[in-house]
XYZ file of N, CA and C in Angstrom:
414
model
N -187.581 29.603 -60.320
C -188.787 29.509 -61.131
C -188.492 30.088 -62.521
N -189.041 29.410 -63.830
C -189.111 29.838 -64.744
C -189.537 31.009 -65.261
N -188.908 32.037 -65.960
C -189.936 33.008 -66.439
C -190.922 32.915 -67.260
N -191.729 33.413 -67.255
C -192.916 33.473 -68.105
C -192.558 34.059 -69.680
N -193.114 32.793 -70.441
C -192.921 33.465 -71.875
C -193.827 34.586 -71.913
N -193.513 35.735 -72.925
C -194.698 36.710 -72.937
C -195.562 36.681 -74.579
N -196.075 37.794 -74.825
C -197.606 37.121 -75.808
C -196.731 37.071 -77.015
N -195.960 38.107 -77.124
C -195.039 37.878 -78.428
C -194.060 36.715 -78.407
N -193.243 36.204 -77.447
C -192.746 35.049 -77.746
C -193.336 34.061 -77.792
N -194.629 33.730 -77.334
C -195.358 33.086 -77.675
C -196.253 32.378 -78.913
N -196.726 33.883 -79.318
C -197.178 33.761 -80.709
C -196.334 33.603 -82.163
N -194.210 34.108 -81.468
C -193.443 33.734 -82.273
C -193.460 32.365 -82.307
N -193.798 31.290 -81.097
C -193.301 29.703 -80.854
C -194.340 29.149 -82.094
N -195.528 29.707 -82.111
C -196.979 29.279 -82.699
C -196.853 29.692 -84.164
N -196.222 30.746 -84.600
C -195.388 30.275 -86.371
C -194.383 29.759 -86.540
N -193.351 29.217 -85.772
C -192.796 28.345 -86.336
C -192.784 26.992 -86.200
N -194.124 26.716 -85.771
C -194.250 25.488 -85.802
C -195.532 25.313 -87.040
N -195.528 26.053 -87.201
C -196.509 26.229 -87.996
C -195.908 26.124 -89.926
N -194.447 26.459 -89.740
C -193.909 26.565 -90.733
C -193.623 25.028 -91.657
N -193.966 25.296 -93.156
C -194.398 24.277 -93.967
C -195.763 24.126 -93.953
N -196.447 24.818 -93.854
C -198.234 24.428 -93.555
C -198.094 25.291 -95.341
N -198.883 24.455 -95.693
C -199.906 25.340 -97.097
C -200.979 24.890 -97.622
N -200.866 26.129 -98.963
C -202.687 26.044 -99.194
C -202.694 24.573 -99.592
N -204.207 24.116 -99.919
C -204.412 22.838 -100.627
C -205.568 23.092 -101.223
N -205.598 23.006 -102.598
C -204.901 22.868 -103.860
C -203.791 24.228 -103.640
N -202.364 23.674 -103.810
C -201.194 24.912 -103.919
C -202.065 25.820 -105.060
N -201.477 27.661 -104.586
C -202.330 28.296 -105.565
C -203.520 28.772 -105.171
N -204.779 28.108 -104.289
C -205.413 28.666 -104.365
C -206.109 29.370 -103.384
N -205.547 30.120 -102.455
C -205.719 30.766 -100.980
C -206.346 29.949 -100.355
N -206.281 28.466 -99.953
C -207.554 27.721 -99.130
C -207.137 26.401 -98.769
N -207.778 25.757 -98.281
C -206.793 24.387 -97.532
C -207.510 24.204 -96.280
N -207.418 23.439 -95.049
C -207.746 23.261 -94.074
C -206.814 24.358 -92.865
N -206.279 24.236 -93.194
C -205.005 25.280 -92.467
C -205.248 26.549 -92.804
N -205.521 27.148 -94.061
C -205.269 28.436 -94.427
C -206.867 28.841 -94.169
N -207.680 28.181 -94.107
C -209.542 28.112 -93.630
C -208.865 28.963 -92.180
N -208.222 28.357 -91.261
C -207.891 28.187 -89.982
C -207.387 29.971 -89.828
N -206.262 30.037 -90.668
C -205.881 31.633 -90.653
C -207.226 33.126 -91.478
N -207.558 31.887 -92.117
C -209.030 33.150 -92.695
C -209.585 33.564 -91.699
N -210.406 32.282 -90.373
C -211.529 32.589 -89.807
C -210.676 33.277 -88.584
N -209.201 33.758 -88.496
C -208.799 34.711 -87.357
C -209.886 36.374 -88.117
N -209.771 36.401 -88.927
C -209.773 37.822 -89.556
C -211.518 38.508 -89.752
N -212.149 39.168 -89.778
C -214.039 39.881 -90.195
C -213.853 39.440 -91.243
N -213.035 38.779 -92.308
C -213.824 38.334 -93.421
C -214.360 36.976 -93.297
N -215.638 36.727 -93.700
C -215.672 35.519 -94.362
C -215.728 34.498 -95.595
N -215.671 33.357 -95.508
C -215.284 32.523 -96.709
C -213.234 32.236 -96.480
N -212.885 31.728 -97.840
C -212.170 31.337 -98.041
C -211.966 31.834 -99.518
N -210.391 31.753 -99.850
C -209.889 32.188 -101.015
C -209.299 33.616 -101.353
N -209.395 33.772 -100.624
C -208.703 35.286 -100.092
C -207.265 35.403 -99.591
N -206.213 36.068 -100.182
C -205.207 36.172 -98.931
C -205.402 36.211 -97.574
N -204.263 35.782 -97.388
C -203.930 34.760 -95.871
C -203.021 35.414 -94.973
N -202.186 36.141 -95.429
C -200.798 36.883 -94.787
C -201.583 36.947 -93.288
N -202.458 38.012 -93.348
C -202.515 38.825 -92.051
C -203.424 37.915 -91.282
N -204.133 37.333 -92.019
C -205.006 35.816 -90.746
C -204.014 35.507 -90.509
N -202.631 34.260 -90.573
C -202.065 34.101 -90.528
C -201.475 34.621 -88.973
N -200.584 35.688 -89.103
C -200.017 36.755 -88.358
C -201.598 37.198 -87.134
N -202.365 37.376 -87.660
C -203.259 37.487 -86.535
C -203.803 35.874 -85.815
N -204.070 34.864 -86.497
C -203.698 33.638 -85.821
C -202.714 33.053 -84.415
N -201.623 33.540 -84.655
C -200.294 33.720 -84.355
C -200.497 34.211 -83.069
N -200.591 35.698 -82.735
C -200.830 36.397 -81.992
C -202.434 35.896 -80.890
N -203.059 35.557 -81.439
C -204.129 34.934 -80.489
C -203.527 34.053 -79.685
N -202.966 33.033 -80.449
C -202.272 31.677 -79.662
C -201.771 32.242 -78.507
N -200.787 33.408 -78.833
C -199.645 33.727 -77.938
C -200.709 34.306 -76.949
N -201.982 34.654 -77.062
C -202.527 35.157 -76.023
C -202.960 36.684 -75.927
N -202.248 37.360 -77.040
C -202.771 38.607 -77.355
C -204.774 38.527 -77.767
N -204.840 39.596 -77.525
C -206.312 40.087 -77.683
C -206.870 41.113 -79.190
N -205.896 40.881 -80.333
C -206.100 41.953 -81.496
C -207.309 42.526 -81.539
N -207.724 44.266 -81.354
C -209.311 44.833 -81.525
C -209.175 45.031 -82.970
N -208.256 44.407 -84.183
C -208.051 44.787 -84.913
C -208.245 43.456 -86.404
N -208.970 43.265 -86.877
C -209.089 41.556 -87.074
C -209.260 41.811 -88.683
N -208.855 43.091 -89.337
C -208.374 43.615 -91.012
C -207.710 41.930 -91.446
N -207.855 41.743 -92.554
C -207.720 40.671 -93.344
C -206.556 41.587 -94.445
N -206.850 42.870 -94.611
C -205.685 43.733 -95.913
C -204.513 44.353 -94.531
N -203.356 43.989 -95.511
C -202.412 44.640 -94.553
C -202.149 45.783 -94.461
N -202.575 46.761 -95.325
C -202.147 48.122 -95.673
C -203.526 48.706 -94.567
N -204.798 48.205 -94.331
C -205.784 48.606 -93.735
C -205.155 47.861 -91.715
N -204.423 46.906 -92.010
C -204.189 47.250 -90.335
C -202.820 48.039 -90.410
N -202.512 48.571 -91.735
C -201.007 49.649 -90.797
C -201.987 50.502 -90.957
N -202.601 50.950 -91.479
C -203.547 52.924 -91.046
C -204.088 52.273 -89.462
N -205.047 51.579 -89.248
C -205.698 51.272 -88.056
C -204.273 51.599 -86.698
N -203.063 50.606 -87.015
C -201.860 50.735 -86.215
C -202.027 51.964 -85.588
N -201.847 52.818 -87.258
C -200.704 53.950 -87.190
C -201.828 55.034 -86.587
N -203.116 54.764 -86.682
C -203.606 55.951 -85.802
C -204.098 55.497 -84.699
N -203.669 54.130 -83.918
C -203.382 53.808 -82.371
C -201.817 54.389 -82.115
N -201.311 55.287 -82.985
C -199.407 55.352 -82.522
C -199.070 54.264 -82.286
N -199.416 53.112 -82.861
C -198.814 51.510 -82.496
C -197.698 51.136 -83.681
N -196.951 52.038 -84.564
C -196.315 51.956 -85.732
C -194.990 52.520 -85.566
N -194.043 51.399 -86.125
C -192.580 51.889 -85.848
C -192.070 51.866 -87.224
N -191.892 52.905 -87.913
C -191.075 53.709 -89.305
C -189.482 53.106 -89.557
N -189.378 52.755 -90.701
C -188.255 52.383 -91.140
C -186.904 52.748 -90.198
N -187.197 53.536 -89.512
C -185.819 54.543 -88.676
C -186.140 54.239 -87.406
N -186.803 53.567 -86.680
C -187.388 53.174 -85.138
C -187.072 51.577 -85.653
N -186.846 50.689 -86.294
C -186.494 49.622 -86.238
C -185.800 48.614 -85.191
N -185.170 49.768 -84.762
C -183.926 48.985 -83.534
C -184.822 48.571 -82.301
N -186.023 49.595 -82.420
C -186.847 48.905 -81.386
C -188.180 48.406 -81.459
N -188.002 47.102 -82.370
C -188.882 46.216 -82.978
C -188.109 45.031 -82.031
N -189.410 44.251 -81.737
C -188.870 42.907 -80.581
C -189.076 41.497 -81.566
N -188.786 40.894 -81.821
C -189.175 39.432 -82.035
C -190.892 39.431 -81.738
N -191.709 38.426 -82.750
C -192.767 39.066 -82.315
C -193.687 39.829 -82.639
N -193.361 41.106 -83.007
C -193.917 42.165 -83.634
C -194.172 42.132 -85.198
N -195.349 42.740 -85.523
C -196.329 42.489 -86.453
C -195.923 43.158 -87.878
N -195.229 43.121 -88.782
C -194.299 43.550 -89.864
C -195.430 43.703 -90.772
N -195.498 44.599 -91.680
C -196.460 44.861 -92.686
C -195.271 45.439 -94.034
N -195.393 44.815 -94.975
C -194.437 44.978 -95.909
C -194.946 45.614 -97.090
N -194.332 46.456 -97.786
C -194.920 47.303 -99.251
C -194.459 46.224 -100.353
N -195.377 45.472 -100.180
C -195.255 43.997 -101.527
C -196.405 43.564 -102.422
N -196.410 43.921 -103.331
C -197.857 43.539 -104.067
C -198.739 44.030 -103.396
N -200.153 44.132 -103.013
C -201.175 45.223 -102.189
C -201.107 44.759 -100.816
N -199.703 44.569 -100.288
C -199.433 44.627 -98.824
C -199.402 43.224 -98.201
N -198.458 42.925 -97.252
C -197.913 41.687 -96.920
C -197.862 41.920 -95.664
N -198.006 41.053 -94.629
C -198.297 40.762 -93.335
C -197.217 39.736 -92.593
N -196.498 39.691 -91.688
C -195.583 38.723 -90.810
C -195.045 38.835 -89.612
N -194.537 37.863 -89.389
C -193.966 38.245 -87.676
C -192.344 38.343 -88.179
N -192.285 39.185 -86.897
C -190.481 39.550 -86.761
C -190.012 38.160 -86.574
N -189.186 37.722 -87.144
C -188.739 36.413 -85.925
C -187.184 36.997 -85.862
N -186.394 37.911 -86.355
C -185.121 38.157 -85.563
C -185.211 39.837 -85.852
N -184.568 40.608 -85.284
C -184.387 42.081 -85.102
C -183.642 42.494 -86.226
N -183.656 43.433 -87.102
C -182.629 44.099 -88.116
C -181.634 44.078 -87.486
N -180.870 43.696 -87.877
C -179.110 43.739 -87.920
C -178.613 44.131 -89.230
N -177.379 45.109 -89.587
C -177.276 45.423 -90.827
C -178.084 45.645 -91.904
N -179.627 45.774 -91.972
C -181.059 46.032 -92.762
C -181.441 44.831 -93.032
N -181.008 43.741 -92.430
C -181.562 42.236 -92.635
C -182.254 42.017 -91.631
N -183.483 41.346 -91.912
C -184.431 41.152 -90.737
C -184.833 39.302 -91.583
N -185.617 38.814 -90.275
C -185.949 37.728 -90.518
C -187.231 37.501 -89.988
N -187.943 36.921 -91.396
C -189.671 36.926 -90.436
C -190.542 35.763 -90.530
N -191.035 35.216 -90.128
C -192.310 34.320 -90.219
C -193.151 34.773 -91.131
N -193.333 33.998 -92.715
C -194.529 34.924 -93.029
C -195.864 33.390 -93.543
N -196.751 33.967 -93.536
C -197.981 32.974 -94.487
C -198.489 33.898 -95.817
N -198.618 32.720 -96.300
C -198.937 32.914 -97.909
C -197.889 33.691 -98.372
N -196.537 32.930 -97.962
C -195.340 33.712 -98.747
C -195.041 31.951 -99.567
N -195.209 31.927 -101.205
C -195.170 30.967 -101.962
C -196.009 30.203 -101.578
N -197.942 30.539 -101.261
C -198.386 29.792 -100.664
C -198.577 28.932 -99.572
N -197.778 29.133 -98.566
C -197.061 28.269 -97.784
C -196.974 29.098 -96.236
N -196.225 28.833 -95.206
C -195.696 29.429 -93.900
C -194.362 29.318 -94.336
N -193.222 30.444 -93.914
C -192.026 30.034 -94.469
C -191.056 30.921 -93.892
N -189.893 30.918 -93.716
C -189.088 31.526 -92.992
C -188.702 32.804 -94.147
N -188.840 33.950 -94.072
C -187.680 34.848 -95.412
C -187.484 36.265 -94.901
N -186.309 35.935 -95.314
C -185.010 36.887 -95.167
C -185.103 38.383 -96.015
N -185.237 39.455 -95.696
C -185.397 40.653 -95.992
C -184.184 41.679 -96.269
């Protein structure tokens, strides 16, 4: 019998298929797709960054349950980090594929792991990286 995918490989399968999706009109946080990653998140409307809908999108598919539905990424690493759900530049090695990356980029960036640091290179799934879903290299 097959094993069972689990919620993180799951919700990894559900961005990269997802990859090449963008806004429409390019530019302007909104589209039919990027509507789709807004209404994961307590905000409503459209035109807003997308990163963390996106990444919380993702994670539903796979079957996770987020109590955590922040639209700013810097507001779900405090929420994380005072569940102890936060792994520090130096705990890296035990980050899985999967797991929910929050990056210090312009007022905070949101993505999935899609490969483990090796040598300080990591590889992630992100949305609204150039408008778009897109594979990039760290």
């Amino acid at each position: 019998m097959a094993r069972q995918k689990t919620k993180h490989e799951k919700a990894l399968v559900a961005a990269i298929k997802d990859i090449g999706q963008r806004e429409d009109p390019m530019g302007s946080n909104t589209g039919d797709y990027v509507k789709t990653c807004q209404r994961a998140t307590w905000l409503r409307g459209t035109r807003f960054p997308w990163c963390r809908g996106a990444t919380l999108k993702w994670r539903v598919q796979g079957g996770d349950k987020p109590g955590d539905r922040s639209a700013g990424a810097w507001d779900a690493l405090e929420r994380a980090r005072k569940r102890d759900e936060v792994l520090d530049r130096g705990d890296w090695g035990r980050a899985i594929p999967g797991d929910e990356v929050i990056w210090n980029v312009g007022s905070g960036h949101a993505s999935l792991l899609e490969h483990p640091v090796k040598d300080g290179v990591v590889r992630t799934i992100d949305g609204n990286s150039g408008d778009q879903v897109k594979r990039c290299t760290r």
